[in-house]
Amino acid sequence: MEELMQTLKGQIVEQLNLQHIKPEDIGDDQPLFIEGLGLDSIDALELIVLLQQKYGIKLANPSEGPTVFKTVRSIAEYITAHKAA
Amino acid sequence: MQSYITRYVQVNGAAIHVDGGLYYRGEASGAEFLAEAYKGIGLDYPKFYKMDPLSRLAVLATEMLLKGRKITQEYKPEDVAVIVTSAHSSLDTDLRYQQSVATAPSPSLFVYTLPNVMIGEVCIRQGIKGENTCFVSADFDPEFQAGYVNGLLVEGRAEVCISGRADYLRGGMNAFFMLVEKNPASLGEYNTQTIKQLYDRQWKN
């Protein structure tokens, strides 16, 4: 899980063009949207693309988005659960 | 009523000139120049990194154009217009979006596949709420620019206007922005002849 979260942080920075942020500056449990990293709705779509491209996972239910993309840890947990499935 | 150019900025992919004088010269070229210039002029606006190159170019040029001014305090935000022309419009991003479609369409590229978006980014950054539009034309047309912008000012649809041209394609770029006001303490009258002179001068820098 730890390794996956570190990988995810790098991928998020790259996919979302967060050139002003270092991957290591993103906390495992830091909120990604609004008050946390400040991501917006377009970033949410990019995260869906990231899941598809890098992990072959399609977000089956879009209403799950806010829960899945809440933090790096929640994304990693979702990937772990769905890759194993 | 006469309008006047109170400041003008040129960004040519190697340097930024303000009122004809060199303000910043970079070492990188193409899109990297824009990222380098962002740091070089001390801009602190993380959203800049998410923008496409055309929007970055317009935001940089406007930042220099309004440096030291508080334009939306000096004027009502609704009275600040932005009128820009472009030869290639959003073609650079259109092409990159088209490439992304082959694998996974990129939402963040898609939102920049309209030239008006660069004006939107400028307005968001500066808090501008006035009339704005982007015209696409192969060549820069000072007569059209002067006529359209002066019309806005004469009709009272704006009190001040950011007027100019921004173009970006495959690393090649050019931005020429003028601040047009009714204030006579200026660099020259905002008319076809002066615009043409200033626009042509940039190629000699």
PDB file of C-alpha atoms in Angstrom:
ATOM      1  CA  MET A   1       0.000   0.000   0.000  1.00  0.00           C
ATOM      2  CA  GLU A   2       2.808   2.421   0.930  1.00  0.00           C
ATOM      3  CA  GLU A   3       4.585   1.841  -2.364  1.00  0.00           C
ATOM      4  CA  LEU A   4       1.360   2.265  -4.339  1.00  0.00           C
ATOM      5  CA  MET A   5       0.602   5.566  -2.582  1.00  0.00           C
ATOM      6  CA  GLN A   6       4.065   6.924  -3.416  1.00  0.00           C
ATOM      7  CA  THR A   7       3.639   5.890  -7.042  1.00  0.00           C
ATOM      8  CA  LEU A   8       0.191   7.469  -7.140  1.00  0.00           C
ATOM      9  CA  LYS A   9       1.493  10.787  -5.842  1.00  0.00           C
ATOM     10  CA  GLY A  10       3.974  10.983  -8.697  1.00  0.00           C
ATOM     11  CA  GLN A  11       1.322  10.031 -11.226  1.00  0.00           C
ATOM     12  CA  ILE A  12      -1.115  12.618  -9.850  1.00  0.00           C
ATOM     13  CA  VAL A  13       1.492  15.382 -10.066  1.00  0.00           C
ATOM     14  CA  GLU A  14       2.321  14.389 -13.643  1.00  0.00           C
ATOM     15  CA  GLN A  15      -1.219  13.774 -14.909  1.00  0.00           C
ATOM     16  CA  LEU A  16      -2.620  16.934 -13.339  1.00  0.00           C
ATOM     17  CA  ASN A  17       0.334  19.187 -14.210  1.00  0.00           C
ATOM     18  CA  LEU A  18       0.928  20.093 -10.583  1.00  0.00           C
ATOM     19  CA  GLN A  19       4.437  21.297 -11.318  1.00  0.00           C
ATOM     20  CA  HIS A  20       4.457  23.526  -8.254  1.00  0.00           C
ATOM     21  CA  ILE A  21       3.984  20.528  -5.940  1.00  0.00           C
ATOM     22  CA  LYS A  22       6.442  17.746  -5.144  1.00  0.00           C
ATOM     23  CA  PRO A  23       4.918  14.270  -4.834  1.00  0.00           C
ATOM     24  CA  GLU A  24       6.341  13.918  -1.348  1.00  0.00           C
ATOM     25  CA  ASP A  25       4.497  17.077  -0.278  1.00  0.00           C
ATOM     26  CA  ILE A  26       1.146  15.346  -0.734  1.00  0.00           C
ATOM     27  CA  GLY A  27      -0.020  13.701   2.466  1.00  0.00           C
ATOM     28  CA  ASP A  28      -1.468  10.193   2.399  1.00  0.00           C
ATOM     29  CA  ASP A  29      -4.666  11.432   4.057  1.00  0.00           C
ATOM     30  CA  GLN A  30      -4.670  15.005   2.764  1.00  0.00           C
ATOM     31  CA  PRO A  31      -7.956  15.942   1.067  1.00  0.00           C
ATOM     32  CA  LEU A  32      -7.315  16.288  -2.660  1.00  0.00           C
ATOM     33  CA  PHE A  33     -10.206  18.601  -3.457  1.00  0.00           C
ATOM     34  CA  ILE A  34     -11.219  22.100  -2.362  1.00  0.00           C
ATOM     35  CA  GLU A  35      -9.588  22.780   0.990  1.00  0.00           C
ATOM     36  CA  GLY A  36      -6.758  20.301   0.506  1.00  0.00           C
ATOM     37  CA  LEU A  37      -4.770  20.172  -2.706  1.00  0.00           C
ATOM     38  CA  GLY A  38      -7.325  22.408  -4.410  1.00  0.00           C
ATOM     39  CA  LEU A  39      -8.206  20.081  -7.265  1.00  0.00           C
ATOM     40  CA  ASP A  40     -11.296  20.848  -9.350  1.00  0.00           C
ATOM     41  CA  SER A  41     -13.851  18.996 -11.479  1.00  0.00           C
ATOM     42  CA  ILE A  42     -11.544  18.747 -14.488  1.00  0.00           C
ATOM     43  CA  ASP A  43      -8.899  17.208 -12.253  1.00  0.00           C
ATOM     44  CA  ALA A  44     -11.495  14.655 -11.149  1.00  0.00           C
ATOM     45  CA  LEU A  45     -11.966  13.646 -14.775  1.00  0.00           C
ATOM     46  CA  GLU A  46      -8.187  13.374 -15.181  1.00  0.00           C
ATOM     47  CA  LEU A  47      -8.051  11.073 -12.156  1.00  0.00           C
ATOM     48  CA  ILE A  48     -10.659   8.833 -13.788  1.00  0.00           C
ATOM     49  CA  VAL A  49      -8.481   8.751 -16.930  1.00  0.00           C
ATOM     50  CA  LEU A  50      -5.432   7.969 -14.762  1.00  0.00           C
ATOM     51  CA  LEU A  51      -7.183   4.972 -13.209  1.00  0.00           C
ATOM     52  CA  GLN A  52      -8.099   3.687 -16.660  1.00  0.00           C
ATOM     53  CA  GLN A  53      -4.712   4.302 -18.265  1.00  0.00           C
ATOM     54  CA  LYS A  54      -2.367   3.193 -15.496  1.00  0.00           C
ATOM     55  CA  TYR A  55      -4.418   0.564 -13.722  1.00  0.00           C
ATOM     56  CA  GLY A  56      -7.043  -0.556 -16.220  1.00  0.00           C
ATOM     57  CA  ILE A  57      -9.788   0.293 -13.774  1.00  0.00           C
ATOM     58  CA  LYS A  58     -12.997   1.953 -14.870  1.00  0.00           C
ATOM     59  CA  LEU A  59     -14.962   3.808 -12.237  1.00  0.00           C
ATOM     60  CA  ALA A  60     -18.202   1.868 -12.580  1.00  0.00           C
ATOM     61  CA  ASN A  61     -20.342   4.303 -10.652  1.00  0.00           C
ATOM     62  CA  PRO A  62     -19.478   8.035 -11.033  1.00  0.00           C
ATOM     63  CA  SER A  63     -21.223   8.781  -7.749  1.00  0.00           C
ATOM     64  CA  GLU A  64     -18.392   6.882  -6.063  1.00  0.00           C
ATOM     65  CA  GLY A  65     -15.961   9.591  -7.243  1.00  0.00           C
ATOM     66  CA  PRO A  66     -16.016  11.835  -4.165  1.00  0.00           C
ATOM     67  CA  THR A  67     -15.313   8.840  -1.926  1.00  0.00           C
ATOM     68  CA  VAL A  68     -12.714   7.187  -4.157  1.00  0.00           C
ATOM     69  CA  PHE A  69     -10.814  10.392  -4.895  1.00  0.00           C
ATOM     70  CA  LYS A  70     -10.965  11.835  -1.396  1.00  0.00           C
ATOM     71  CA  THR A  71      -7.315  11.154  -0.584  1.00  0.00           C
ATOM     72  CA  VAL A  72      -4.317   9.333  -2.010  1.00  0.00           C
ATOM     73  CA  ARG A  73      -4.989   6.558   0.482  1.00  0.00           C
ATOM     74  CA  SER A  74      -8.611   6.142  -0.638  1.00  0.00           C
ATOM     75  CA  ILE A  75      -7.507   5.919  -4.288  1.00  0.00           C
ATOM     76  CA  ALA A  76      -4.857   3.344  -3.392  1.00  0.00           C
ATOM     77  CA  GLU A  77      -7.426   1.308  -1.469  1.00  0.00           C
ATOM     78  CA  TYR A  78      -9.815   1.414  -4.425  1.00  0.00           C
ATOM     79  CA  ILE A  79      -7.085   0.288  -6.809  1.00  0.00           C
ATOM     80  CA  THR A  80      -6.022  -2.520  -4.490  1.00  0.00           C
ATOM     81  CA  ALA A  81      -9.603  -3.743  -4.115  1.00  0.00           C
ATOM     82  CA  HIS A  82     -10.417  -3.613  -7.810  1.00  0.00           C
ATOM     83  CA  LYS A  83      -7.164  -5.010  -9.121  1.00  0.00           C
ATOM     84  CA  ALA A  84      -7.589  -7.996  -6.883  1.00  0.00           C
ATOM     85  CA  ALA A  85     -11.203  -8.429  -7.933  1.00  0.00           C
TER      86      ALA A  85
ATOM     87  CA  MET B   1     -13.364  60.885 -28.092  1.00  0.00           C
ATOM     88  CA  GLN B   2      -9.754  59.728 -28.360  1.00  0.00           C
ATOM     89  CA  SER B   3      -8.269  56.713 -26.635  1.00  0.00           C
ATOM     90  CA  TYR B   4      -4.644  56.161 -25.745  1.00  0.00           C
ATOM     91  CA  ILE B   5      -2.117  53.381 -25.301  1.00  0.00           C
ATOM     92  CA  THR B   6      -0.837  53.597 -21.739  1.00  0.00           C
ATOM     93  CA  ARG B   7       1.343  50.470 -21.837  1.00  0.00           C
ATOM     94  CA  TYR B   8       2.178  47.722 -24.285  1.00  0.00           C
ATOM     95  CA  VAL B   9       3.803  44.326 -23.900  1.00  0.00           C
ATOM     96  CA  GLN B  10       5.401  41.968 -26.375  1.00  0.00           C
ATOM     97  CA  VAL B  11       6.251  38.322 -25.736  1.00  0.00           C
ATOM     98  CA  ASN B  12       8.040  36.653 -28.606  1.00  0.00           C
ATOM     99  CA  GLY B  13       9.173  33.336 -27.176  1.00  0.00           C
ATOM    100  CA  ALA B  14      12.636  34.537 -26.242  1.00  0.00           C
ATOM    101  CA  ALA B  15      11.951  37.724 -24.322  1.00  0.00           C
ATOM    102  CA  ILE B  16       9.345  39.994 -22.797  1.00  0.00           C
ATOM    103  CA  HIS B  17       9.414  43.672 -23.682  1.00  0.00           C
ATOM    104  CA  VAL B  18       7.406  46.323 -21.881  1.00  0.00           C
ATOM    105  CA  ASP B  19       6.877  49.636 -23.638  1.00  0.00           C
ATOM    106  CA  GLY B  20       9.620  48.650 -26.069  1.00  0.00           C
ATOM    107  CA  GLY B  21      12.221  47.998 -23.378  1.00  0.00           C
ATOM    108  CA  LEU B  22      13.579  44.570 -22.482  1.00  0.00           C
ATOM    109  CA  TYR B  23      12.046  43.325 -19.232  1.00  0.00           C
ATOM    110  CA  TYR B  24      12.966  39.643 -19.287  1.00  0.00           C
ATOM    111  CA  ARG B  25      15.040  37.421 -21.523  1.00  0.00           C
ATOM    112  CA  GLY B  26      14.836  33.657 -21.197  1.00  0.00           C
ATOM    113  CA  GLU B  27      17.147  30.824 -22.144  1.00  0.00           C
ATOM    114  CA  ALA B  28      14.535  28.201 -22.982  1.00  0.00           C
ATOM    115  CA  SER B  29      12.349  28.185 -26.044  1.00  0.00           C
ATOM    116  CA  GLY B  30       8.815  27.144 -26.905  1.00  0.00           C
ATOM    117  CA  ALA B  31       6.526  26.033 -24.100  1.00  0.00           C
ATOM    118  CA  GLU B  32       9.498  25.822 -21.733  1.00  0.00           C
ATOM    119  CA  PHE B  33      10.085  29.531 -22.222  1.00  0.00           C
ATOM    120  CA  LEU B  34       6.638  30.225 -20.795  1.00  0.00           C
ATOM    121  CA  ALA B  35       7.333  28.156 -17.675  1.00  0.00           C
ATOM    122  CA  GLU B  36      10.720  29.823 -17.312  1.00  0.00           C
ATOM    123  CA  ALA B  37       9.230  33.297 -17.753  1.00  0.00           C
ATOM    124  CA  TYR B  38       6.581  32.498 -15.124  1.00  0.00           C
ATOM    125  CA  LYS B  39       9.355  32.131 -12.585  1.00  0.00           C
ATOM    126  CA  GLY B  40      11.454  34.897 -14.132  1.00  0.00           C
ATOM    127  CA  ILE B  41       8.834  37.586 -13.628  1.00  0.00           C
ATOM    128  CA  GLY B  42       7.963  36.299 -10.144  1.00  0.00           C
ATOM    129  CA  LEU B  43       4.405  35.247 -10.925  1.00  0.00           C
ATOM    130  CA  ASP B  44       2.782  33.225  -8.147  1.00  0.00           C
ATOM    131  CA  TYR B  45      -0.312  31.586  -9.619  1.00  0.00           C
ATOM    132  CA  PRO B  46      -0.160  27.766  -9.488  1.00  0.00           C
ATOM    133  CA  LYS B  47      -3.106  27.442 -11.885  1.00  0.00           C
ATOM    134  CA  PHE B  48      -0.726  28.706 -14.569  1.00  0.00           C
ATOM    135  CA  TYR B  49       0.794  25.225 -14.783  1.00  0.00           C
ATOM    136  CA  LYS B  50      -2.538  23.681 -15.705  1.00  0.00           C
ATOM    137  CA  MET B  51      -3.127  26.039 -18.612  1.00  0.00           C
ATOM    138  CA  ASP B  52      -2.362  25.348 -22.234  1.00  0.00           C
ATOM    139  CA  PRO B  53       0.484  27.359 -23.822  1.00  0.00           C
ATOM    140  CA  LEU B  54      -1.842  29.901 -25.475  1.00  0.00           C
ATOM    141  CA  SER B  55      -3.487  30.720 -22.159  1.00  0.00           C
ATOM    142  CA  ARG B  56      -0.114  30.857 -20.430  1.00  0.00           C
ATOM    143  CA  LEU B  57       1.064  33.315 -23.062  1.00  0.00           C
ATOM    144  CA  ALA B  58      -1.987  35.551 -22.635  1.00  0.00           C
ATOM    145  CA  VAL B  59      -1.805  35.413 -18.841  1.00  0.00           C
ATOM    146  CA  LEU B  60       1.917  36.292 -18.859  1.00  0.00           C
ATOM    147  CA  ALA B  61       1.401  39.200 -21.258  1.00  0.00           C
ATOM    148  CA  THR B  62      -1.514  40.557 -19.216  1.00  0.00           C
ATOM    149  CA  GLU B  63       0.417  40.167 -15.995  1.00  0.00           C
ATOM    150  CA  MET B  64       3.145  42.423 -17.377  1.00  0.00           C
ATOM    151  CA  LEU B  65       0.619  44.798 -18.922  1.00  0.00           C
ATOM    152  CA  LEU B  66      -1.083  45.394 -15.581  1.00  0.00           C
ATOM    153  CA  LYS B  67       1.996  45.138 -13.350  1.00  0.00           C
ATOM    154  CA  GLY B  68       1.832  47.806 -10.648  1.00  0.00           C
ATOM    155  CA  ARG B  69      -1.761  48.652 -11.519  1.00  0.00           C
ATOM    156  CA  LYS B  70      -4.929  47.656  -9.701  1.00  0.00           C
ATOM    157  CA  ILE B  71      -7.072  47.787 -12.771  1.00  0.00           C
ATOM    158  CA  THR B  72     -10.240  46.394 -11.218  1.00  0.00           C
ATOM    159  CA  GLN B  73      -9.969  48.911  -8.409  1.00  0.00           C
ATOM    160  CA  GLU B  74      -9.230  51.812 -10.712  1.00  0.00           C
ATOM    161  CA  TYR B  75     -12.167  50.785 -12.908  1.00  0.00           C
ATOM    162  CA  LYS B  76     -15.253  48.701 -12.318  1.00  0.00           C
ATOM    163  CA  PRO B  77     -14.459  45.089 -13.262  1.00  0.00           C
ATOM    164  CA  GLU B  78     -17.434  45.277 -15.655  1.00  0.00           C
ATOM    165  CA  ASP B  79     -15.816  48.225 -17.462  1.00  0.00           C
ATOM    166  CA  VAL B  80     -12.594  46.401 -18.329  1.00  0.00           C
ATOM    167  CA  ALA B  81     -12.814  44.789 -21.774  1.00  0.00           C
ATOM    168  CA  VAL B  82     -10.484  42.233 -23.347  1.00  0.00           C
ATOM    169  CA  ILE B  83     -10.346  42.069 -27.139  1.00  0.00           C
ATOM    170  CA  VAL B  84      -7.753  39.713 -28.606  1.00  0.00           C
ATOM    171  CA  THR B  85      -7.073  38.312 -32.058  1.00  0.00           C
ATOM    172  CA  SER B  86      -5.174  35.164 -32.979  1.00  0.00           C
ATOM    173  CA  ALA B  87      -4.008  33.497 -36.174  1.00  0.00           C
ATOM    174  CA  HIS B  88      -3.980  29.880 -35.056  1.00  0.00           C
ATOM    175  CA  SER B  89      -6.587  30.102 -32.332  1.00  0.00           C
ATOM    176  CA  SER B  90      -6.455  26.974 -30.131  1.00  0.00           C
ATOM    177  CA  LEU B  91      -5.018  24.787 -32.917  1.00  0.00           C
ATOM    178  CA  ASP B  92      -1.937  23.769 -30.901  1.00  0.00           C
ATOM    179  CA  THR B  93      -4.109  22.327 -28.136  1.00  0.00           C
ATOM    180  CA  ASP B  94      -6.657  20.992 -30.632  1.00  0.00           C
ATOM    181  CA  LEU B  95      -3.906  18.877 -32.203  1.00  0.00           C
ATOM    182  CA  ARG B  96      -2.664  17.586 -28.862  1.00  0.00           C
ATOM    183  CA  TYR B  97      -6.222  16.750 -27.834  1.00  0.00           C
ATOM    184  CA  GLN B  98      -6.718  14.896 -31.099  1.00  0.00           C
ATOM    185  CA  GLN B  99      -3.617  12.831 -30.310  1.00  0.00           C
ATOM    186  CA  SER B 100      -4.902  12.054 -26.816  1.00  0.00           C
ATOM    187  CA  VAL B 101      -8.145  10.700 -28.285  1.00  0.00           C
ATOM    188  CA  ALA B 102      -6.178   7.777 -29.719  1.00  0.00           C
ATOM    189  CA  THR B 103      -5.501   6.509 -26.196  1.00  0.00           C
ATOM    190  CA  ALA B 104      -7.578   8.319 -23.596  1.00  0.00           C
ATOM    191  CA  PRO B 105      -9.144  11.730 -24.335  1.00  0.00           C
ATOM    192  CA  SER B 106      -7.694  14.255 -21.931  1.00  0.00           C
ATOM    193  CA  PRO B 107     -10.325  16.377 -20.142  1.00  0.00           C
ATOM    194  CA  SER B 108      -7.738  18.979 -19.190  1.00  0.00           C
ATOM    195  CA  LEU B 109      -6.726  19.405 -22.846  1.00  0.00           C
ATOM    196  CA  PHE B 110     -10.323  19.444 -24.036  1.00  0.00           C
ATOM    197  CA  VAL B 111     -11.236  22.469 -21.927  1.00  0.00           C
ATOM    198  CA  TYR B 112      -8.613  24.511 -23.784  1.00  0.00           C
ATOM    199  CA  THR B 113      -9.853  23.708 -27.277  1.00  0.00           C
ATOM    200  CA  LEU B 114     -11.402  27.160 -27.704  1.00  0.00           C
ATOM    201  CA  PRO B 115      -9.436  30.407 -28.057  1.00  0.00           C
ATOM    202  CA  ASN B 116     -11.816  32.304 -25.769  1.00  0.00           C
ATOM    203  CA  VAL B 117     -10.527  30.209 -22.888  1.00  0.00           C
ATOM    204  CA  MET B 118      -7.296  32.214 -22.836  1.00  0.00           C
ATOM    205  CA  ILE B 119      -9.389  35.339 -22.246  1.00  0.00           C
ATOM    206  CA  GLY B 120     -11.315  33.511 -19.545  1.00  0.00           C
ATOM    207  CA  GLU B 121      -8.053  32.679 -17.796  1.00  0.00           C
ATOM    208  CA  VAL B 122      -6.950  36.311 -18.043  1.00  0.00           C
ATOM    209  CA  CYS B 123     -10.277  37.497 -16.619  1.00  0.00           C
ATOM    210  CA  ILE B 124     -10.197  34.989 -13.762  1.00  0.00           C
ATOM    211  CA  ARG B 125      -6.635  35.935 -12.877  1.00  0.00           C
ATOM    212  CA  GLN B 126      -7.268  39.695 -12.992  1.00  0.00           C
ATOM    213  CA  GLY B 127     -10.869  39.764 -11.756  1.00  0.00           C
ATOM    214  CA  ILE B 128     -12.076  41.302 -15.024  1.00  0.00           C
ATOM    215  CA  LYS B 129     -15.767  41.050 -15.876  1.00  0.00           C
ATOM    216  CA  GLY B 130     -16.138  43.273 -18.930  1.00  0.00           C
ATOM    217  CA  GLU B 131     -16.948  42.516 -22.534  1.00  0.00           C
ATOM    218  CA  ASN B 132     -14.475  40.180 -24.162  1.00  0.00           C
ATOM    219  CA  THR B 133     -13.957  38.239 -27.324  1.00  0.00           C
ATOM    220  CA  CYS B 134     -11.321  36.575 -29.468  1.00  0.00           C
ATOM    221  CA  PHE B 135     -11.287  37.042 -33.231  1.00  0.00           C
ATOM    222  CA  VAL B 136      -9.406  34.610 -35.452  1.00  0.00           C
ATOM    223  CA  SER B 137      -7.623  36.194 -38.394  1.00  0.00           C
ATOM    224  CA  ALA B 138      -4.585  35.095 -40.374  1.00  0.00           C
ATOM    225  CA  ASP B 139      -2.901  38.489 -40.204  1.00  0.00           C
ATOM    226  CA  PHE B 140      -2.850  41.171 -37.581  1.00  0.00           C
ATOM    227  CA  ASP B 141      -5.267  43.905 -38.592  1.00  0.00           C
ATOM    228  CA  PRO B 142      -4.606  47.173 -36.700  1.00  0.00           C
ATOM    229  CA  GLU B 143      -7.470  48.945 -38.455  1.00  0.00           C
ATOM    230  CA  PHE B 144      -9.987  46.341 -37.329  1.00  0.00           C
ATOM    231  CA  GLN B 145      -8.536  46.290 -33.820  1.00  0.00           C
ATOM    232  CA  ALA B 146      -8.642  50.080 -33.475  1.00  0.00           C
ATOM    233  CA  GLY B 147     -12.141  50.297 -34.903  1.00  0.00           C
ATOM    234  CA  TYR B 148     -13.599  47.590 -32.683  1.00  0.00           C
ATOM    235  CA  VAL B 149     -11.971  48.715 -29.440  1.00  0.00           C
ATOM    236  CA  ASN B 150     -12.629  52.411 -29.998  1.00  0.00           C
ATOM    237  CA  GLY B 151     -16.238  51.495 -30.710  1.00  0.00           C
ATOM    238  CA  LEU B 152     -16.488  49.834 -27.303  1.00  0.00           C
ATOM    239  CA  LEU B 153     -15.040  52.875 -25.579  1.00  0.00           C
ATOM    240  CA  VAL B 154     -17.095  55.438 -27.510  1.00  0.00           C
ATOM    241  CA  GLU B 155     -20.321  53.557 -26.911  1.00  0.00           C
ATOM    242  CA  GLY B 156     -19.544  53.365 -23.197  1.00  0.00           C
ATOM    243  CA  ARG B 157     -19.496  49.565 -23.201  1.00  0.00           C
ATOM    244  CA  ALA B 158     -16.041  49.721 -21.608  1.00  0.00           C
ATOM    245  CA  GLU B 159     -13.809  52.311 -19.957  1.00  0.00           C
ATOM    246  CA  VAL B 160     -10.539  50.515 -20.524  1.00  0.00           C
ATOM    247  CA  CYS B 161      -9.509  47.680 -22.802  1.00  0.00           C
ATOM    248  CA  ILE B 162      -6.786  45.086 -23.016  1.00  0.00           C
ATOM    249  CA  SER B 163      -6.331  44.900 -26.753  1.00  0.00           C
ATOM    250  CA  GLY B 164      -3.943  42.848 -28.794  1.00  0.00           C
ATOM    251  CA  ARG B 165      -2.917  39.610 -30.359  1.00  0.00           C
ATOM    252  CA  ALA B 166      -1.822  36.255 -28.971  1.00  0.00           C
ATOM    253  CA  ASP B 167      -0.703  33.345 -31.039  1.00  0.00           C
ATOM    254  CA  TYR B 168       0.918  29.990 -30.234  1.00  0.00           C
ATOM    255  CA  LEU B 169       1.586  26.989 -32.418  1.00  0.00           C
ATOM    256  CA  ARG B 170       4.138  24.205 -31.941  1.00  0.00           C
ATOM    257  CA  GLY B 171       6.470  26.293 -29.803  1.00  0.00           C
ATOM    258  CA  GLY B 172       6.284  29.423 -31.914  1.00  0.00           C
ATOM    259  CA  MET B 173       4.584  32.306 -30.170  1.00  0.00           C
ATOM    260  CA  ASN B 174       3.827  35.954 -30.234  1.00  0.00           C
ATOM    261  CA  ALA B 175       1.813  38.170 -27.943  1.00  0.00           C
ATOM    262  CA  PHE B 176       1.291  41.873 -28.395  1.00  0.00           C
ATOM    263  CA  PHE B 177      -0.979  43.408 -25.772  1.00  0.00           C
ATOM    264  CA  MET B 178      -1.867  47.063 -25.302  1.00  0.00           C
ATOM    265  CA  LEU B 179      -3.659  48.769 -22.440  1.00  0.00           C
ATOM    266  CA  VAL B 180      -6.100  51.252 -23.946  1.00  0.00           C
ATOM    267  CA  GLU B 181      -7.491  54.014 -21.772  1.00  0.00           C
ATOM    268  CA  LYS B 182      -9.037  57.443 -22.102  1.00  0.00           C
ATOM    269  CA  ASN B 183      -6.157  58.825 -20.057  1.00  0.00           C
ATOM    270  CA  PRO B 184      -4.063  61.214 -22.173  1.00  0.00           C
ATOM    271  CA  ALA B 185      -0.873  60.568 -20.149  1.00  0.00           C
ATOM    272  CA  SER B 186       0.117  57.923 -22.618  1.00  0.00           C
ATOM    273  CA  LEU B 187       2.541  56.438 -25.096  1.00  0.00           C
ATOM    274  CA  GLY B 188       0.438  57.494 -28.051  1.00  0.00           C
ATOM    275  CA  GLU B 189      -3.012  57.652 -29.480  1.00  0.00           C
ATOM    276  CA  TYR B 190      -4.706  54.313 -29.972  1.00  0.00           C
ATOM    277  CA  ASN B 191      -5.193  54.352 -33.696  1.00  0.00           C
ATOM    278  CA  THR B 192      -4.317  52.223 -36.713  1.00  0.00           C
ATOM    279  CA  GLN B 193      -1.028  53.964 -37.395  1.00  0.00           C
ATOM    280  CA  THR B 194       0.327  53.784 -33.832  1.00  0.00           C
ATOM    281  CA  ILE B 195      -0.746  50.177 -33.378  1.00  0.00           C
ATOM    282  CA  LYS B 196       0.989  49.214 -36.608  1.00  0.00           C
ATOM    283  CA  GLN B 197       4.165  51.054 -35.619  1.00  0.00           C
ATOM    284  CA  LEU B 198       4.339  49.365 -32.213  1.00  0.00           C
ATOM    285  CA  TYR B 199       3.474  45.941 -33.598  1.00  0.00           C
ATOM    286  CA  ASP B 200       6.133  46.185 -36.309  1.00  0.00           C
ATOM    287  CA  ARG B 201       8.712  47.433 -33.816  1.00  0.00           C
ATOM    288  CA  GLN B 202       8.619  44.218 -31.826  1.00  0.00           C
ATOM    289  CA  TRP B 203      10.298  42.274 -34.611  1.00  0.00           C
ATOM    290  CA  LYS B 204      13.341  44.529 -34.277  1.00  0.00           C
ATOM    291  CA  ASN B 205      13.803  43.725 -30.577  1.00  0.00           C
TER     292      ASN B 205
END
